[in-house]
Short mmCIF file of C-alpha atoms in Angstrom, two decimals:
data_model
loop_
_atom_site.label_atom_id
_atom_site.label_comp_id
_atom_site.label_asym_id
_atom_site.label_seq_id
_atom_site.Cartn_x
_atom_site.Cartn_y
_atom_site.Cartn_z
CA UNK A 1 27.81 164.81 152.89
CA UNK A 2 30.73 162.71 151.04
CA UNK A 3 30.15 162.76 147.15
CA UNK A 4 32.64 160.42 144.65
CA UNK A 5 32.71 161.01 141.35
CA UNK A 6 34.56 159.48 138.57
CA UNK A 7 36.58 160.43 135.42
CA UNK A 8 38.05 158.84 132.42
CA UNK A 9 41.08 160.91 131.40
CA UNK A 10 42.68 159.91 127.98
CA UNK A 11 45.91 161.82 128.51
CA UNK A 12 47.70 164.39 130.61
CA UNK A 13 45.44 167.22 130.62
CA UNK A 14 43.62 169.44 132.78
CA UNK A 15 39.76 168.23 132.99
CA UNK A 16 37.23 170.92 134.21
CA UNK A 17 35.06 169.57 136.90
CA UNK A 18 33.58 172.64 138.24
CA UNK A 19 29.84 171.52 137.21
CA UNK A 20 30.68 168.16 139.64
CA UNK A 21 31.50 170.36 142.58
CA UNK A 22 28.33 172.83 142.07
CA UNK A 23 26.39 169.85 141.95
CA UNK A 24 27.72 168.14 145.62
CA UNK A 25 26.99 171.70 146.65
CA UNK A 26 23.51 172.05 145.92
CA UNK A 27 22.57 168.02 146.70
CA UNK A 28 24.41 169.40 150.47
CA UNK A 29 21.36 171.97 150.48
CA UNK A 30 24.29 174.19 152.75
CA UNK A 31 24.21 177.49 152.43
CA UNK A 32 26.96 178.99 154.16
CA UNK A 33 30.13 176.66 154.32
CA UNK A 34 33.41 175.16 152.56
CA UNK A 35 33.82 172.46 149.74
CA UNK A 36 36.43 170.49 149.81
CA UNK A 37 37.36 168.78 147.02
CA UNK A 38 40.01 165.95 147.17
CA UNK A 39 42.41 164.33 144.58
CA UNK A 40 43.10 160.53 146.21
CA UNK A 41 45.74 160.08 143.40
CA UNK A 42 49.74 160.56 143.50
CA UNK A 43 50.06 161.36 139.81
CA UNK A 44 47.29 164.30 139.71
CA UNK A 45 45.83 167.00 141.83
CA UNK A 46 43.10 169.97 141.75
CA UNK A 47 43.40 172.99 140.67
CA UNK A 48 41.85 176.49 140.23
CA UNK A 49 42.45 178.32 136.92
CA UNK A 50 41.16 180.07 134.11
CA UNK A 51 37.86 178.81 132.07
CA UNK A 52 37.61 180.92 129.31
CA UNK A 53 40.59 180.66 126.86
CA UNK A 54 41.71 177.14 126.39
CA UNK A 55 45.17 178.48 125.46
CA UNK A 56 45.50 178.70 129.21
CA UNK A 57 45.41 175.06 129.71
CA UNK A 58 47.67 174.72 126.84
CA UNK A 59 50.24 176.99 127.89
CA UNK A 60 49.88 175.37 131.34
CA UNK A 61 50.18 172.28 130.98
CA UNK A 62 53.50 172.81 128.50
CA UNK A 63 55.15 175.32 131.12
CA UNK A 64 54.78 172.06 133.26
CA UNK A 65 56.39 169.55 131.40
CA UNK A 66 59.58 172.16 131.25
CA UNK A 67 59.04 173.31 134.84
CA UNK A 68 58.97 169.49 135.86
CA UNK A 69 60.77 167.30 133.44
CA UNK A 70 61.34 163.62 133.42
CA UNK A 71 64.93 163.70 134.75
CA UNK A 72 67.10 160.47 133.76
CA UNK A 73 68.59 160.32 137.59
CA UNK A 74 65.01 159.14 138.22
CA UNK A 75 64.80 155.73 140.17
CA UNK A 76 61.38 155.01 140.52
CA UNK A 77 60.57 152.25 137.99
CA UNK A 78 57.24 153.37 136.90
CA UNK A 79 58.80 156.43 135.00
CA UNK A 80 56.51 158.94 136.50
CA UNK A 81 58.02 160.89 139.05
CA UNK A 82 57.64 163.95 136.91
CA UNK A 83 54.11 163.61 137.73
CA UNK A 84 54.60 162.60 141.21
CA UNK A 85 56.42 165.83 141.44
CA UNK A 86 53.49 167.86 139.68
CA UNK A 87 50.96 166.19 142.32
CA UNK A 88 52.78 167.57 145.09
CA UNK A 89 53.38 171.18 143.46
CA UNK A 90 50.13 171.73 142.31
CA UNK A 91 48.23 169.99 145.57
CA UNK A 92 46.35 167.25 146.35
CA UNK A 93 42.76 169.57 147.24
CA UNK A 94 41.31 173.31 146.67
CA UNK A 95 38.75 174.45 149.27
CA UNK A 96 36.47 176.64 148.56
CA UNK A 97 33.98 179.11 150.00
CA UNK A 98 30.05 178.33 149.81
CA UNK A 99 28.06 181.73 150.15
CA UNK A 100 24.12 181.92 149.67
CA UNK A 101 24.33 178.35 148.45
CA UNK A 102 26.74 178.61 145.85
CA UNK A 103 30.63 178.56 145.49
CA UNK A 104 32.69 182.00 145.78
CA UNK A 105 34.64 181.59 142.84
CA UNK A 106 36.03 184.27 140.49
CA UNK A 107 34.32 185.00 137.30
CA UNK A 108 37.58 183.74 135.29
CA UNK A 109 38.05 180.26 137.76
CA UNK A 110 37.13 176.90 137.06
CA UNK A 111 37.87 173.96 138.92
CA UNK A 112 40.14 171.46 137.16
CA UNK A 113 41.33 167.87 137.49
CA UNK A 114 44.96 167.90 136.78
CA UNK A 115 45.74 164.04 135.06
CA UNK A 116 49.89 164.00 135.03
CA UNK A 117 49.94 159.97 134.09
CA UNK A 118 47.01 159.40 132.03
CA UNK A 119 44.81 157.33 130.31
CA UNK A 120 43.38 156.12 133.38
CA UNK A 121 40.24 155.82 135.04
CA UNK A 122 40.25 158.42 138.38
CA UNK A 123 37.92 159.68 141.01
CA UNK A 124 37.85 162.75 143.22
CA UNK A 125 35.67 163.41 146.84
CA UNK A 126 33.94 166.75 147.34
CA UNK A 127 33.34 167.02 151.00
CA UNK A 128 30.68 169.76 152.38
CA UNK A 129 31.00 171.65 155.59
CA UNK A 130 28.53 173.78 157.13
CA UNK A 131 29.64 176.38 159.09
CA UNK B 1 30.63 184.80 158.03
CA UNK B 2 32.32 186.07 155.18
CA UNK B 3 34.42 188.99 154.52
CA UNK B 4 35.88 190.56 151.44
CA UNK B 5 38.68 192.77 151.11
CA UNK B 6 39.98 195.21 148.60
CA UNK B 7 43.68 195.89 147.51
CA UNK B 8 45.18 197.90 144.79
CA UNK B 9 48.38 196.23 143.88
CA UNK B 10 50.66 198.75 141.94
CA UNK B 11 52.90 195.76 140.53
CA UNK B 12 53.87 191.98 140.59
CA UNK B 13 54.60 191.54 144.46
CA UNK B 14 54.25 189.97 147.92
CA UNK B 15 51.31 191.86 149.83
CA UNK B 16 51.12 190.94 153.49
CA UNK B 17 47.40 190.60 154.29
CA UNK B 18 47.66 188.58 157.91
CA UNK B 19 46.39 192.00 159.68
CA UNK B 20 43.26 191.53 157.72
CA UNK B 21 42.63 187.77 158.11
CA UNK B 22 42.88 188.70 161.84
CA UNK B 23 40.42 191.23 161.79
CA UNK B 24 38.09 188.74 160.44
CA UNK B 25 38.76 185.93 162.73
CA UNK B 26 38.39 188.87 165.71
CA UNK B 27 35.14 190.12 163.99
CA UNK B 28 33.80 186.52 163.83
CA UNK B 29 33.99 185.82 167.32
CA UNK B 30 34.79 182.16 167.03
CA UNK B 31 37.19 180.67 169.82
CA UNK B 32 38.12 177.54 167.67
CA UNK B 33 37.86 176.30 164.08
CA UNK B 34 39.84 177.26 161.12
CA UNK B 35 40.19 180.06 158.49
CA UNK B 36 40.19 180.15 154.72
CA UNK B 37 41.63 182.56 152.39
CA UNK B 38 40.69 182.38 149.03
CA UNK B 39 41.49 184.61 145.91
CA UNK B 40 39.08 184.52 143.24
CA UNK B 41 41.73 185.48 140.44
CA UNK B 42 43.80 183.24 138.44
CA UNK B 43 46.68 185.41 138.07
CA UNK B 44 47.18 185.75 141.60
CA UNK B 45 47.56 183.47 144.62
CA UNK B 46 47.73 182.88 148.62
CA UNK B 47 50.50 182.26 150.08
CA UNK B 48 52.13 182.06 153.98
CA UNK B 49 55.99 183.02 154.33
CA UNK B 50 58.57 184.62 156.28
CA UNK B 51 57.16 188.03 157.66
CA UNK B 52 60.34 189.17 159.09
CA UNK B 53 63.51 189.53 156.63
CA UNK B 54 62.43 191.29 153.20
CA UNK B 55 64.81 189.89 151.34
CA UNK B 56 63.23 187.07 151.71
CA UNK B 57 60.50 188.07 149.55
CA UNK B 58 62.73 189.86 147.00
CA UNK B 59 64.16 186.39 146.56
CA UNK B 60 61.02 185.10 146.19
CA UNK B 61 60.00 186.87 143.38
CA UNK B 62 62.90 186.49 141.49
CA UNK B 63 63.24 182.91 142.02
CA UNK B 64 59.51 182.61 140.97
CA UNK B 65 60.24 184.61 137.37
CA UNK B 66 62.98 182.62 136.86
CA UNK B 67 61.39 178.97 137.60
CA UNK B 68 58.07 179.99 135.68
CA UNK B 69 59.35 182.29 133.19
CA UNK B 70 57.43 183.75 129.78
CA UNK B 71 57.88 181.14 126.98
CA UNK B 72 58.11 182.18 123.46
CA UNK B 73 55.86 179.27 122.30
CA UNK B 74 53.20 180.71 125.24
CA UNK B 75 49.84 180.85 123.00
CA UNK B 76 47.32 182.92 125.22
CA UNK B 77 47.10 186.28 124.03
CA UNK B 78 46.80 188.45 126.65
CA UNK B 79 51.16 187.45 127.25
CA UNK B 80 50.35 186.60 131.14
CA UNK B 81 50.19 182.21 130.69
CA UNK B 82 53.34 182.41 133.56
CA UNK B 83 51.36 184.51 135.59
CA UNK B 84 48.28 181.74 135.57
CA UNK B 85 50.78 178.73 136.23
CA UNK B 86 52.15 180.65 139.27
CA UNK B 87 48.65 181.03 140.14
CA UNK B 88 48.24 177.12 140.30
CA UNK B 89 51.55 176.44 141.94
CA UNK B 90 51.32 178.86 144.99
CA UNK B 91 47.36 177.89 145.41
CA UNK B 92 44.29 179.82 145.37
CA UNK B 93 43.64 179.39 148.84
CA UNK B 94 45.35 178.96 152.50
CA UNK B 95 43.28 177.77 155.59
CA UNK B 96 44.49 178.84 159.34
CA UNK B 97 43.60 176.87 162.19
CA UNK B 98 41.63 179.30 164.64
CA UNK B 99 42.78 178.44 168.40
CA UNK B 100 41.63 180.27 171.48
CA UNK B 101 40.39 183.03 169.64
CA UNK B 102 43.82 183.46 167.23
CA UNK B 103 45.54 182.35 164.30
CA UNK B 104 47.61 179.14 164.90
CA UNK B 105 50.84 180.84 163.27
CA UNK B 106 54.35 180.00 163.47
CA UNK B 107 56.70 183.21 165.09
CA UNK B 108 57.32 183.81 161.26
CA UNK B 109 54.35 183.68 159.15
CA UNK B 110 52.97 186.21 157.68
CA UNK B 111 49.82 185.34 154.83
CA UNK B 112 50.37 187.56 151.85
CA UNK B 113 48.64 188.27 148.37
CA UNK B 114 50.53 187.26 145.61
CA UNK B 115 50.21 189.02 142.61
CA UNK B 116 51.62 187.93 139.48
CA UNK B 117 49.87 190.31 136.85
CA UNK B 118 49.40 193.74 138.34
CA UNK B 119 49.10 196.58 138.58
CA UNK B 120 45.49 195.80 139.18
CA UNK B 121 42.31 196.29 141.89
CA UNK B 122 42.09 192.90 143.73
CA UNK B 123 40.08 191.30 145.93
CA UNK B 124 40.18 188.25 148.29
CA UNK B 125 37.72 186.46 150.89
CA UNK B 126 38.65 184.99 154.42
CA UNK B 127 35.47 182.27 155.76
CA UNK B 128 35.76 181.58 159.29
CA UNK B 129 34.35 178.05 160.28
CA UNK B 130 33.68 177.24 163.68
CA UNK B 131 34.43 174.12 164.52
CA UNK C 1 40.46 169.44 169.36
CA UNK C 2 44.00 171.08 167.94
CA UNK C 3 46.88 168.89 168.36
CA UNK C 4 50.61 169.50 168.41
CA UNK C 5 53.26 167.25 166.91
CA UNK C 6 57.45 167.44 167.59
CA UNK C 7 59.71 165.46 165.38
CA UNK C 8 63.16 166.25 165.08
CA UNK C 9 64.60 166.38 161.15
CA UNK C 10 68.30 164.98 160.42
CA UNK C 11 68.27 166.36 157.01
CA UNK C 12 66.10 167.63 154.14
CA UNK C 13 63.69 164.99 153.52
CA UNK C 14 59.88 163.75 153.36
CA UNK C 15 59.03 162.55 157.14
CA UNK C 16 55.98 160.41 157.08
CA UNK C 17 53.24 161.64 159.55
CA UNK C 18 50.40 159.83 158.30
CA UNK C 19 50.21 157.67 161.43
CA UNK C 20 50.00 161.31 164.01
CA UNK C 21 47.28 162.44 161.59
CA UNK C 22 45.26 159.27 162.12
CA UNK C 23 45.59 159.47 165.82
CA UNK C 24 44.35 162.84 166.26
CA UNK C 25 41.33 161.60 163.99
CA UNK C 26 40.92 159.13 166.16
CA UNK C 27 41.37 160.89 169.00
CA UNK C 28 38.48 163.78 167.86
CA UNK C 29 35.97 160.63 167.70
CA UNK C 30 34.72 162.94 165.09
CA UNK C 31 32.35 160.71 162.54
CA UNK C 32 32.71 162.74 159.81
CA UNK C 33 34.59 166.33 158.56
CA UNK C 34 37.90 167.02 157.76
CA UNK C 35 41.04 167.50 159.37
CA UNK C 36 43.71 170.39 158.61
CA UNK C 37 47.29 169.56 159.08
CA UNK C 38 49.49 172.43 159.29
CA UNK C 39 53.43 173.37 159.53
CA UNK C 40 54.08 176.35 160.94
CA UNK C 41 57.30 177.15 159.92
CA UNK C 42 58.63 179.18 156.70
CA UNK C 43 61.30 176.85 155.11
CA UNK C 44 58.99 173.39 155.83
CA UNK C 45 55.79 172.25 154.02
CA UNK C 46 53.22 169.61 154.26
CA UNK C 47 52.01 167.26 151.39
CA UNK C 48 50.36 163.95 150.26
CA UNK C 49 52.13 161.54 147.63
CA UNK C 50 53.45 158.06 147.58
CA UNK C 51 53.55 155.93 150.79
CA UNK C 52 54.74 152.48 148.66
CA UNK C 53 58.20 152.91 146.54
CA UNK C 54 60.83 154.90 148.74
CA UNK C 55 62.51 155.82 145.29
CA UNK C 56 59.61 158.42 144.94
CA UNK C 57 60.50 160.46 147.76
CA UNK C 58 64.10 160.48 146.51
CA UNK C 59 63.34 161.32 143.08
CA UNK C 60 61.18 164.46 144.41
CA UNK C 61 63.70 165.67 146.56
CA UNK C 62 66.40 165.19 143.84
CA UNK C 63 63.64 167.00 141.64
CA UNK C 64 63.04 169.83 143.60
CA UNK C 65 66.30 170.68 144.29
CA UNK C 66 66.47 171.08 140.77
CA UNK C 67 63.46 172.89 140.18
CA UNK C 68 64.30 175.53 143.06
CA UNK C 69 68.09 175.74 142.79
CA UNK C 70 70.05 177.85 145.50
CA UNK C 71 70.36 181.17 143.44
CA UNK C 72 73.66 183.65 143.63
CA UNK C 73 71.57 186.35 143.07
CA UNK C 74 69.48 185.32 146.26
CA UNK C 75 70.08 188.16 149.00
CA UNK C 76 68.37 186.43 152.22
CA UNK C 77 71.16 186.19 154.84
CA UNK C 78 70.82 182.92 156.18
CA UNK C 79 70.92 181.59 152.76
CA UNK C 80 68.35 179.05 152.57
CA UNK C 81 66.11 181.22 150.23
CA UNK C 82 64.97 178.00 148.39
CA UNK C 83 63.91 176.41 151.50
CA UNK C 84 61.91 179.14 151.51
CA UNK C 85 60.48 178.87 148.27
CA UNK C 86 59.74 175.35 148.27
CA UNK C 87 57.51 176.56 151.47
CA UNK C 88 55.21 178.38 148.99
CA UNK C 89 55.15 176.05 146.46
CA UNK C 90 54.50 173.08 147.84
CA UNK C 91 52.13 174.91 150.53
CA UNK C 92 51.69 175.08 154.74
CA UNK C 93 48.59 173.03 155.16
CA UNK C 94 47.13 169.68 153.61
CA UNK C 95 43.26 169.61 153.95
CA UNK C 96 42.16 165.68 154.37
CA UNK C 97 38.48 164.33 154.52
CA UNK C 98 36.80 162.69 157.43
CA UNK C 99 34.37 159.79 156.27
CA UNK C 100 33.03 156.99 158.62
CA UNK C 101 35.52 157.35 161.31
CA UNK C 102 38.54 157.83 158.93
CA UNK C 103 40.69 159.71 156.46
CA UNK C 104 39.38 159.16 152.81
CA UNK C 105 42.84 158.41 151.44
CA UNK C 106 43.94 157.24 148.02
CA UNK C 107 45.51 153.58 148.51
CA UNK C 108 49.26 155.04 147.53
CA UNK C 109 48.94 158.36 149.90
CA UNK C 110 50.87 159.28 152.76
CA UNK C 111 50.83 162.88 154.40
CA UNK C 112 54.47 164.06 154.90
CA UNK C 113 56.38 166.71 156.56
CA UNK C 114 58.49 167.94 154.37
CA UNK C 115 62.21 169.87 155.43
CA UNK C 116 63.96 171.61 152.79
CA UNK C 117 66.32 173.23 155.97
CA UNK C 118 67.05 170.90 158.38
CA UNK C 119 68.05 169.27 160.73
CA UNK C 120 65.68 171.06 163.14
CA UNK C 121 63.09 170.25 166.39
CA UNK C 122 59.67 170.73 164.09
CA UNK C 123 56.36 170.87 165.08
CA UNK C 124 52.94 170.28 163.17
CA UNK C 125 49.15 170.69 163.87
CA UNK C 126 46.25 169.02 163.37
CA UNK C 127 43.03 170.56 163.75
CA UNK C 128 40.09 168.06 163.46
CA UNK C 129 36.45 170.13 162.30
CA UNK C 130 33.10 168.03 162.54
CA UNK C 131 30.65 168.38 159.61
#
């Protein structure tokens, strides 16, 4: 089972999308398995962190912007390679582990949709694999 | 079939964990599919690097504290926000192609636990999918 | 079905493998699942980004050369101890969905192999998993 689901994001952000993937897992009706979920965009990415302190996200997404700056010996006419850069760092997909029919996740993790070159509107896949 | 495995990391390190992903992929019994290694924290991470020099992972570590480094303007309280964007950069999760019974592995790799935020009791699950 | 994949690097760089991933989909005949594509080697990496504007791949190599400097402090004889580290960060293994015959790509994404320690004969896998 292929699910697509959409997002507006109004800025660069991290938007939690955990409650997306536990739904494509319990519409699968699989019980033992992976989920794959799957960022088709060049300026974001997924990404597993923290849910409970939203300082998190802020910290994050700041260390990022110093980590990977906008550099002026960047070529690419659209401006964004900072966030191209970000994509590839933080990764296009997370997979994770389906147990009793629900995800193995951490008590601290969420699942996040990482927008680098917002406002725009964006999907993501979450693919389910029995097994 | 899932496993989970306990480690006690006694500080911020490289832990090599490949003899216990093959244990699971030799309990399993599958000849072919894939692996996936998933840590449920979000101070820590998977990773797969050189198994052979030590240095290597000495470098590692210092090159990771100085490319993600504290930041006075860091908000979260508990002082560990470089330890959670580490987290997202290395990945939550590696998956290992399962061939003829092994780990598809380059001479070299080694899978290791990454912790950014110890000393702590960790944990981490390998999934073996036949397929 | 695990495939195996030899190109041959002239420098640090992005090599486009998109085209090898779709023929080993193709190959599997496999409807649906994903497939894992996976470098096996300690100072390479695999990841998705831009396919359209060449200046993106120059601007991320320009930018991670940046981001992951050569350090004096490194110790690793065979001084390539960034290669090393853009391994980790940027990851072994690219996980890519299976939908109706194909891969469920964004428009703008290509799958690279990327060398941060070339030139070197390289290999890749792709492991192909119905579900």
């Amino acid at each position: 089972m292929l699910k697509k689901y959409y997002i507006n994001t109004d800025a660069q952000g991290l938007y939690n999308i955990t409650s997306y993937v536990r739904q494509a897992v319990n519409e699968s009706g699989v019980n033992s398995g992976i989920a794959v979920v799957f960022c088709p965009h060049t300026t974001a990415a997924i990404t597993i962190n923290e849910n409970a302190d939203p300082d998190v996200q802020t910290d994050l997404l700041f260390a990022l912007d110093k980590t990977y700056p906008d550099r002026p010996q960047f070529r690419h006419a659209e401006g964004n390679s900072s966030a191209h850069l970000r994509s590839s760092c933080v990764g296009a997909s997370e997979t994770i582990i389906i147990d009793d029919g629900s995800m193995v996740l951490g008590m601290w993790q969420g699942i996040y949709f990482a927008e680098f070159d917002g406002p725009r509107q964006r999907h993501f896949f979450v693919k389910v694999i029995k097994g």
